[in-house]
Amino acid sequence: MGRVEGAGGFDGFLLGLPLTHPSPPWAYGYRTAWPENDYLRFLGERGAVGRLEVQGDSEGLLLDWLGLRQGKAQLLRRPGFDYLRAWRGAFLVGEAEVAGVLEGLWVGPQGPRYGGGPMASLRALDPPFAYGYSYRSLFQGEGMLLNLGEYRGKPLAYRLEELQLPWLPLRSRPRTLSLTWGPVGWNPKPALRPKACPPGPDPRRE
């Protein structure tokens, strides 16, 4: 699963890869054919998640297997940018724009909640733990680990809407890719040398 270029932008796709070498050697799947951009980012035992644009606004996209067979999806809708990144058990995680700031998002038994920002995103999930990053310290990336059973966060309101997706067939033919490896040149005396930091205040005098 992932995204493929479509007529209106990107379409999410699901592709079944053969476990043996069939004849002819191609894999068969489906693409969403949505008129605006949509992506699928995670495929698990219960379904797939990602995002879908509606009039340019990004909404959380949720595809369970039952709805997928009927061409139906669920949207987690609210104003701003929303993106679902992973789904395991009773939890969904991703990111949500709150008052113009990107925050980590999770949906669980306590409902939708957010935290960890600014510039935060939850990318992986092993309940009750969620993993991601934030840029809280001087815009330098920090790893983020949340125990969703203990970290309360702040509540977030969504409305759940059903969407009928116009799925189209998608065929893909595998192509062999040859990778070549070689040494990378390294200059032990780079032209740009870092400057020493200026001395700071003496903490013993503060």
PDB file of C-alpha atoms in Angstrom:
ATOM      1  CA  MET A   1       0.000   0.000   0.000  1.00  0.00           C
ATOM      2  CA  GLY A   2       1.045   3.621  -0.447  1.00  0.00           C
ATOM      3  CA  ARG A   3       0.331   6.284  -3.037  1.00  0.00           C
ATOM      4  CA  VAL A   4       0.439   6.475  -6.811  1.00  0.00           C
ATOM      5  CA  GLU A   5       0.119   9.504  -9.068  1.00  0.00           C
ATOM      6  CA  GLY A   6      -3.447  10.027 -10.306  1.00  0.00           C
ATOM      7  CA  ALA A   7      -5.429  12.463 -12.422  1.00  0.00           C
ATOM      8  CA  GLY A   8      -6.089  14.909  -9.563  1.00  0.00           C
ATOM      9  CA  GLY A   9      -2.891  14.354  -7.582  1.00  0.00           C
ATOM     10  CA  PHE A  10      -2.010  11.258  -5.574  1.00  0.00           C
ATOM     11  CA  ASP A  11      -4.248   8.205  -5.084  1.00  0.00           C
ATOM     12  CA  GLY A  12      -3.920   5.675  -2.315  1.00  0.00           C
ATOM     13  CA  PHE A  13      -3.451   2.102  -3.496  1.00  0.00           C
ATOM     14  CA  LEU A  14      -3.564  -1.447  -2.183  1.00  0.00           C
ATOM     15  CA  LEU A  15      -1.551  -4.055  -4.062  1.00  0.00           C
ATOM     16  CA  GLY A  16      -1.426  -7.828  -3.600  1.00  0.00           C
ATOM     17  CA  LEU A  17       2.038  -9.233  -4.279  1.00  0.00           C
ATOM     18  CA  PRO A  18       2.294 -12.888  -5.402  1.00  0.00           C
ATOM     19  CA  LEU A  19       4.175 -15.234  -3.077  1.00  0.00           C
ATOM     20  CA  THR A  20       5.335 -17.387  -5.983  1.00  0.00           C
ATOM     21  CA  HIS A  21       6.398 -16.541  -9.528  1.00  0.00           C
ATOM     22  CA  PRO A  22       3.165 -16.398 -11.520  1.00  0.00           C
ATOM     23  CA  SER A  23       2.853 -16.223 -15.260  1.00  0.00           C
ATOM     24  CA  PRO A  24       2.542 -13.430 -16.302  1.00  0.00           C
ATOM     25  CA  PRO A  25       4.562 -11.834 -13.431  1.00  0.00           C
ATOM     26  CA  TRP A  26       2.301  -8.990 -12.294  1.00  0.00           C
ATOM     27  CA  ALA A  27       0.538  -8.024  -9.094  1.00  0.00           C
ATOM     28  CA  TYR A  28      -3.078  -6.875  -8.935  1.00  0.00           C
ATOM     29  CA  GLY A  29      -4.668  -4.264  -6.723  1.00  0.00           C
ATOM     30  CA  TYR A  30      -6.869  -1.181  -6.504  1.00  0.00           C
ATOM     31  CA  ARG A  31      -6.414   2.590  -6.438  1.00  0.00           C
ATOM     32  CA  THR A  32      -8.806   5.079  -4.876  1.00  0.00           C
ATOM     33  CA  ALA A  33      -9.324   7.405  -7.907  1.00  0.00           C
ATOM     34  CA  TRP A  34     -10.258  10.254  -5.537  1.00  0.00           C
ATOM     35  CA  PRO A  35     -10.259  13.684  -7.304  1.00  0.00           C
ATOM     36  CA  GLU A  36      -7.900  15.200  -4.706  1.00  0.00           C
ATOM     37  CA  ASN A  37      -4.779  13.904  -2.957  1.00  0.00           C
ATOM     38  CA  ASP A  38      -5.021  10.901  -0.674  1.00  0.00           C
ATOM     39  CA  TYR A  39      -2.356   8.607   0.813  1.00  0.00           C
ATOM     40  CA  LEU A  40      -2.354   5.246   2.581  1.00  0.00           C
ATOM     41  CA  ARG A  41       0.455   4.912   5.135  1.00  0.00           C
ATOM     42  CA  PHE A  42      -0.198   1.836   7.273  1.00  0.00           C
ATOM     43  CA  LEU A  43      -1.715  -1.566   6.572  1.00  0.00           C
ATOM     44  CA  GLY A  44      -2.520  -3.803   9.529  1.00  0.00           C
ATOM     45  CA  GLU A  45      -4.674  -6.730  10.519  1.00  0.00           C
ATOM     46  CA  ARG A  46      -7.796  -4.547  10.872  1.00  0.00           C
ATOM     47  CA  GLY A  47      -7.361  -2.336   7.799  1.00  0.00           C
ATOM     48  CA  ALA A  48      -5.438   0.688   6.526  1.00  0.00           C
ATOM     49  CA  VAL A  49      -5.088   4.350   7.505  1.00  0.00           C
ATOM     50  CA  GLY A  50      -3.767   7.540   5.941  1.00  0.00           C
ATOM     51  CA  ARG A  51      -5.171  10.890   4.880  1.00  0.00           C
ATOM     52  CA  LEU A  52      -7.567  12.257   2.275  1.00  0.00           C
ATOM     53  CA  GLU A  53      -8.110  15.820   1.062  1.00  0.00           C
ATOM     54  CA  VAL A  54     -11.613  17.306   0.884  1.00  0.00           C
ATOM     55  CA  GLN A  55     -11.578  20.736  -0.769  1.00  0.00           C
ATOM     56  CA  GLY A  56      -7.892  21.019   0.101  1.00  0.00           C
ATOM     57  CA  ASP A  57      -8.341  20.154   3.795  1.00  0.00           C
ATOM     58  CA  SER A  58      -6.568  17.000   4.996  1.00  0.00           C
ATOM     59  CA  GLU A  59      -8.747  14.546   6.934  1.00  0.00           C
ATOM     60  CA  GLY A  60      -7.842  11.309   8.711  1.00  0.00           C
ATOM     61  CA  LEU A  61      -8.660   8.321   6.470  1.00  0.00           C
ATOM     62  CA  LEU A  62      -9.665   4.963   7.920  1.00  0.00           C
ATOM     63  CA  LEU A  63     -10.322   1.809   5.859  1.00  0.00           C
ATOM     64  CA  ASP A  64     -11.478  -1.331   7.662  1.00  0.00           C
ATOM     65  CA  TRP A  65     -11.644  -4.576   5.728  1.00  0.00           C
ATOM     66  CA  LEU A  66     -15.454  -4.810   5.767  1.00  0.00           C
ATOM     67  CA  GLY A  67     -15.889  -1.267   4.495  1.00  0.00           C
ATOM     68  CA  LEU A  68     -13.127  -1.761   1.947  1.00  0.00           C
ATOM     69  CA  ARG A  69     -15.030  -4.627   0.299  1.00  0.00           C
ATOM     70  CA  GLN A  70     -18.003  -2.283  -0.055  1.00  0.00           C
ATOM     71  CA  GLY A  71     -15.883   0.630  -1.313  1.00  0.00           C
ATOM     72  CA  LYS A  72     -16.545   2.582   1.891  1.00  0.00           C
ATOM     73  CA  ALA A  73     -14.155   4.558   4.083  1.00  0.00           C
ATOM     74  CA  GLN A  74     -14.395   6.537   7.305  1.00  0.00           C
ATOM     75  CA  LEU A  75     -13.144  10.101   7.664  1.00  0.00           C
ATOM     76  CA  LEU A  76     -12.137  11.729  10.947  1.00  0.00           C
ATOM     77  CA  ARG A  77     -13.051  15.326  10.093  1.00  0.00           C
ATOM     78  CA  ARG A  78     -12.266  18.683  11.689  1.00  0.00           C
ATOM     79  CA  PRO A  79     -10.744  21.957  10.406  1.00  0.00           C
ATOM     80  CA  GLY A  80      -6.981  21.788   9.821  1.00  0.00           C
ATOM     81  CA  PHE A  81      -4.450  19.149   8.843  1.00  0.00           C
ATOM     82  CA  ASP A  82      -5.051  15.609  10.114  1.00  0.00           C
ATOM     83  CA  TYR A  83      -3.127  12.458   9.244  1.00  0.00           C
ATOM     84  CA  LEU A  84      -3.449   8.891  10.566  1.00  0.00           C
ATOM     85  CA  ARG A  85      -0.150   6.981  10.637  1.00  0.00           C
ATOM     86  CA  ALA A  86      -0.748   3.657  12.412  1.00  0.00           C
ATOM     87  CA  TRP A  87      -3.560   1.449  13.732  1.00  0.00           C
ATOM     88  CA  ARG A  88      -3.238  -1.372  16.237  1.00  0.00           C
ATOM     89  CA  GLY A  89      -5.936  -2.797  18.456  1.00  0.00           C
ATOM     90  CA  ALA A  90      -8.138  -0.038  19.855  1.00  0.00           C
ATOM     91  CA  PHE A  91      -5.656   2.771  19.065  1.00  0.00           C
ATOM     92  CA  LEU A  92      -5.018   5.053  16.100  1.00  0.00           C
ATOM     93  CA  VAL A  93      -2.080   7.485  16.055  1.00  0.00           C
ATOM     94  CA  GLY A  94      -0.870  10.254  13.778  1.00  0.00           C
ATOM     95  CA  GLU A  95      -0.771  14.033  13.804  1.00  0.00           C
ATOM     96  CA  ALA A  96      -3.264  16.892  13.971  1.00  0.00           C
ATOM     97  CA  GLU A  97      -3.029  20.628  13.462  1.00  0.00           C
ATOM     98  CA  VAL A  98      -4.360  22.446  16.543  1.00  0.00           C
ATOM     99  CA  ALA A  99      -4.438  26.276  16.484  1.00  0.00           C
ATOM    100  CA  GLY A 100      -1.877  26.249  13.662  1.00  0.00           C
ATOM    101  CA  VAL A 101       0.536  23.907  15.519  1.00  0.00           C
ATOM    102  CA  LEU A 102       1.193  20.268  14.597  1.00  0.00           C
ATOM    103  CA  GLU A 103       0.563  17.940  17.556  1.00  0.00           C
ATOM    104  CA  GLY A 104       0.786  14.216  18.159  1.00  0.00           C
ATOM    105  CA  LEU A 105      -2.642  12.600  17.781  1.00  0.00           C
ATOM    106  CA  TRP A 106      -4.036   9.412  19.244  1.00  0.00           C
ATOM    107  CA  VAL A 107      -7.531   7.930  19.314  1.00  0.00           C
ATOM    108  CA  GLY A 108      -8.309   5.286  21.899  1.00  0.00           C
ATOM    109  CA  PRO A 109     -10.857   4.255  24.531  1.00  0.00           C
ATOM    110  CA  GLN A 110     -10.786   7.796  25.990  1.00  0.00           C
ATOM    111  CA  GLY A 111     -11.567   9.347  22.607  1.00  0.00           C
ATOM    112  CA  PRO A 112      -9.362  11.581  20.389  1.00  0.00           C
ATOM    113  CA  ARG A 113      -6.552  13.392  22.218  1.00  0.00           C
ATOM    114  CA  TYR A 114      -3.433  15.348  21.322  1.00  0.00           C
ATOM    115  CA  GLY A 115      -0.114  16.453  22.838  1.00  0.00           C
ATOM    116  CA  GLY A 116       3.656  16.512  22.461  1.00  0.00           C
ATOM    117  CA  GLY A 117       3.899  19.554  20.170  1.00  0.00           C
ATOM    118  CA  PRO A 118       4.894  21.808  18.644  1.00  0.00           C
ATOM    119  CA  MET A 119       5.771  20.046  15.382  1.00  0.00           C
ATOM    120  CA  ALA A 120       4.977  16.598  16.772  1.00  0.00           C
ATOM    121  CA  SER A 121       3.911  13.394  15.043  1.00  0.00           C
ATOM    122  CA  LEU A 122       3.249   9.855  16.266  1.00  0.00           C
ATOM    123  CA  ARG A 123       4.454   7.378  13.632  1.00  0.00           C
ATOM    124  CA  ALA A 124       4.393   3.899  15.201  1.00  0.00           C
ATOM    125  CA  LEU A 125       2.295   2.058  17.743  1.00  0.00           C
ATOM    126  CA  ASP A 126       2.758  -0.879  20.104  1.00  0.00           C
ATOM    127  CA  PRO A 127      -0.131  -0.402  22.580  1.00  0.00           C
ATOM    128  CA  PRO A 128      -0.062   1.163  25.053  1.00  0.00           C
ATOM    129  CA  PHE A 129       3.114   2.800  23.724  1.00  0.00           C
ATOM    130  CA  ALA A 130       3.279   5.218  20.791  1.00  0.00           C
ATOM    131  CA  TYR A 131       6.486   6.464  19.147  1.00  0.00           C
ATOM    132  CA  GLY A 132       7.272   9.566  17.135  1.00  0.00           C
ATOM    133  CA  TYR A 133       9.105  12.877  17.316  1.00  0.00           C
ATOM    134  CA  SER A 134       8.696  16.549  18.182  1.00  0.00           C
ATOM    135  CA  TYR A 135      10.662  19.774  17.733  1.00  0.00           C
ATOM    136  CA  ARG A 136      10.121  21.297  21.154  1.00  0.00           C
ATOM    137  CA  SER A 137      13.739  22.243  21.851  1.00  0.00           C
ATOM    138  CA  LEU A 138      15.095  24.988  19.549  1.00  0.00           C
ATOM    139  CA  PHE A 139      13.612  23.221  16.491  1.00  0.00           C
ATOM    140  CA  GLN A 140      15.908  20.234  16.998  1.00  0.00           C
ATOM    141  CA  GLY A 141      14.234  16.880  16.516  1.00  0.00           C
ATOM    142  CA  GLU A 142      13.549  14.825  19.641  1.00  0.00           C
ATOM    143  CA  GLY A 143      12.354  11.257  19.836  1.00  0.00           C
ATOM    144  CA  MET A 144       9.009  10.919  21.603  1.00  0.00           C
ATOM    145  CA  LEU A 145       7.631   7.938  23.526  1.00  0.00           C
ATOM    146  CA  LEU A 146       4.158   8.143  25.042  1.00  0.00           C
ATOM    147  CA  ASN A 147       2.379   5.662  27.274  1.00  0.00           C
ATOM    148  CA  LEU A 148      -1.160   6.204  26.045  1.00  0.00           C
ATOM    149  CA  GLY A 149      -2.550   4.535  29.160  1.00  0.00           C
ATOM    150  CA  GLU A 150      -0.970   7.185  31.399  1.00  0.00           C
ATOM    151  CA  TYR A 151      -0.361  10.308  29.310  1.00  0.00           C
ATOM    152  CA  ARG A 152      -3.677  12.135  29.290  1.00  0.00           C
ATOM    153  CA  GLY A 153      -3.094  14.795  26.639  1.00  0.00           C
ATOM    154  CA  LYS A 154      -5.897  17.153  25.708  1.00  0.00           C
ATOM    155  CA  PRO A 155      -9.267  16.206  24.184  1.00  0.00           C
ATOM    156  CA  LEU A 156      -9.942  16.851  20.512  1.00  0.00           C
ATOM    157  CA  ALA A 157     -13.337  16.868  18.780  1.00  0.00           C
ATOM    158  CA  TYR A 158     -13.888  15.026  15.491  1.00  0.00           C
ATOM    159  CA  ARG A 159     -16.919  14.060  13.521  1.00  0.00           C
ATOM    160  CA  LEU A 160     -16.915  10.655  11.853  1.00  0.00           C
ATOM    161  CA  GLU A 161     -18.223  10.629   8.282  1.00  0.00           C
ATOM    162  CA  GLU A 162     -18.689   7.783   5.820  1.00  0.00           C
ATOM    163  CA  LEU A 163     -17.238   8.174   2.343  1.00  0.00           C
ATOM    164  CA  GLN A 164     -17.785   6.147  -0.821  1.00  0.00           C
ATOM    165  CA  LEU A 165     -14.468   5.761  -2.649  1.00  0.00           C
ATOM    166  CA  PRO A 166     -14.418   5.192  -6.448  1.00  0.00           C
ATOM    167  CA  TRP A 167     -11.933   2.317  -6.556  1.00  0.00           C
ATOM    168  CA  LEU A 168     -10.261   1.456  -9.870  1.00  0.00           C
ATOM    169  CA  PRO A 169      -8.170  -1.623 -10.781  1.00  0.00           C
ATOM    170  CA  LEU A 170      -4.400  -1.246 -10.600  1.00  0.00           C
ATOM    171  CA  ARG A 171      -1.855  -3.586 -12.155  1.00  0.00           C
ATOM    172  CA  SER A 172       1.838  -3.476 -11.438  1.00  0.00           C
ATOM    173  CA  ARG A 173       4.685  -5.349 -13.105  1.00  0.00           C
ATOM    174  CA  PRO A 174       7.835  -5.991 -11.036  1.00  0.00           C
ATOM    175  CA  ARG A 175      11.122  -4.714 -12.411  1.00  0.00           C
ATOM    176  CA  THR A 176      14.574  -5.844 -11.358  1.00  0.00           C
ATOM    177  CA  LEU A 177      16.669  -3.104  -9.770  1.00  0.00           C
ATOM    178  CA  SER A 178      20.430  -3.554  -9.593  1.00  0.00           C
ATOM    179  CA  LEU A 179      22.255  -1.674  -6.855  1.00  0.00           C
ATOM    180  CA  THR A 180      25.960  -0.960  -7.066  1.00  0.00           C
ATOM    181  CA  TRP A 181      28.018  -0.022  -4.035  1.00  0.00           C
ATOM    182  CA  GLY A 182      31.305   1.803  -3.911  1.00  0.00           C
ATOM    183  CA  PRO A 183      33.499   3.766  -1.546  1.00  0.00           C
ATOM    184  CA  VAL A 184      32.597   7.369  -0.778  1.00  0.00           C
ATOM    185  CA  GLY A 185      35.358   9.955  -0.877  1.00  0.00           C
ATOM    186  CA  TRP A 186      36.188  11.493   2.476  1.00  0.00           C
ATOM    187  CA  ASN A 187      38.261  14.579   3.170  1.00  0.00           C
ATOM    188  CA  PRO A 188      39.808  14.372   6.651  1.00  0.00           C
ATOM    189  CA  LYS A 189      40.391  18.150   6.569  1.00  0.00           C
ATOM    190  CA  PRO A 190      37.119  19.757   5.528  1.00  0.00           C
ATOM    191  CA  ALA A 191      37.191  23.276   4.155  1.00  0.00           C
ATOM    192  CA  LEU A 192      34.511  24.415   6.604  1.00  0.00           C
ATOM    193  CA  ARG A 193      35.536  24.125  10.226  1.00  0.00           C
ATOM    194  CA  PRO A 194      33.060  24.610  13.050  1.00  0.00           C
ATOM    195  CA  LYS A 195      33.746  27.599  15.272  1.00  0.00           C
ATOM    196  CA  ALA A 196      34.001  27.189  19.004  1.00  0.00           C
ATOM    197  CA  CYS A 197      30.976  28.326  20.985  1.00  0.00           C
ATOM    198  CA  PRO A 198      31.485  31.585  22.916  1.00  0.00           C
ATOM    199  CA  PRO A 199      31.946  31.102  26.659  1.00  0.00           C
ATOM    200  CA  GLY A 200      28.706  31.215  28.587  1.00  0.00           C
ATOM    201  CA  PRO A 201      27.991  32.589  32.067  1.00  0.00           C
ATOM    202  CA  ASP A 202      29.583  30.871  35.024  1.00  0.00           C
ATOM    203  CA  PRO A 203      26.771  28.888  36.684  1.00  0.00           C
ATOM    204  CA  ARG A 204      28.528  29.214  40.036  1.00  0.00           C
ATOM    205  CA  ARG A 205      27.893  32.994  39.964  1.00  0.00           C
ATOM    206  CA  GLU A 206      24.189  32.792  39.134  1.00  0.00           C
TER     207      GLU A 206
END
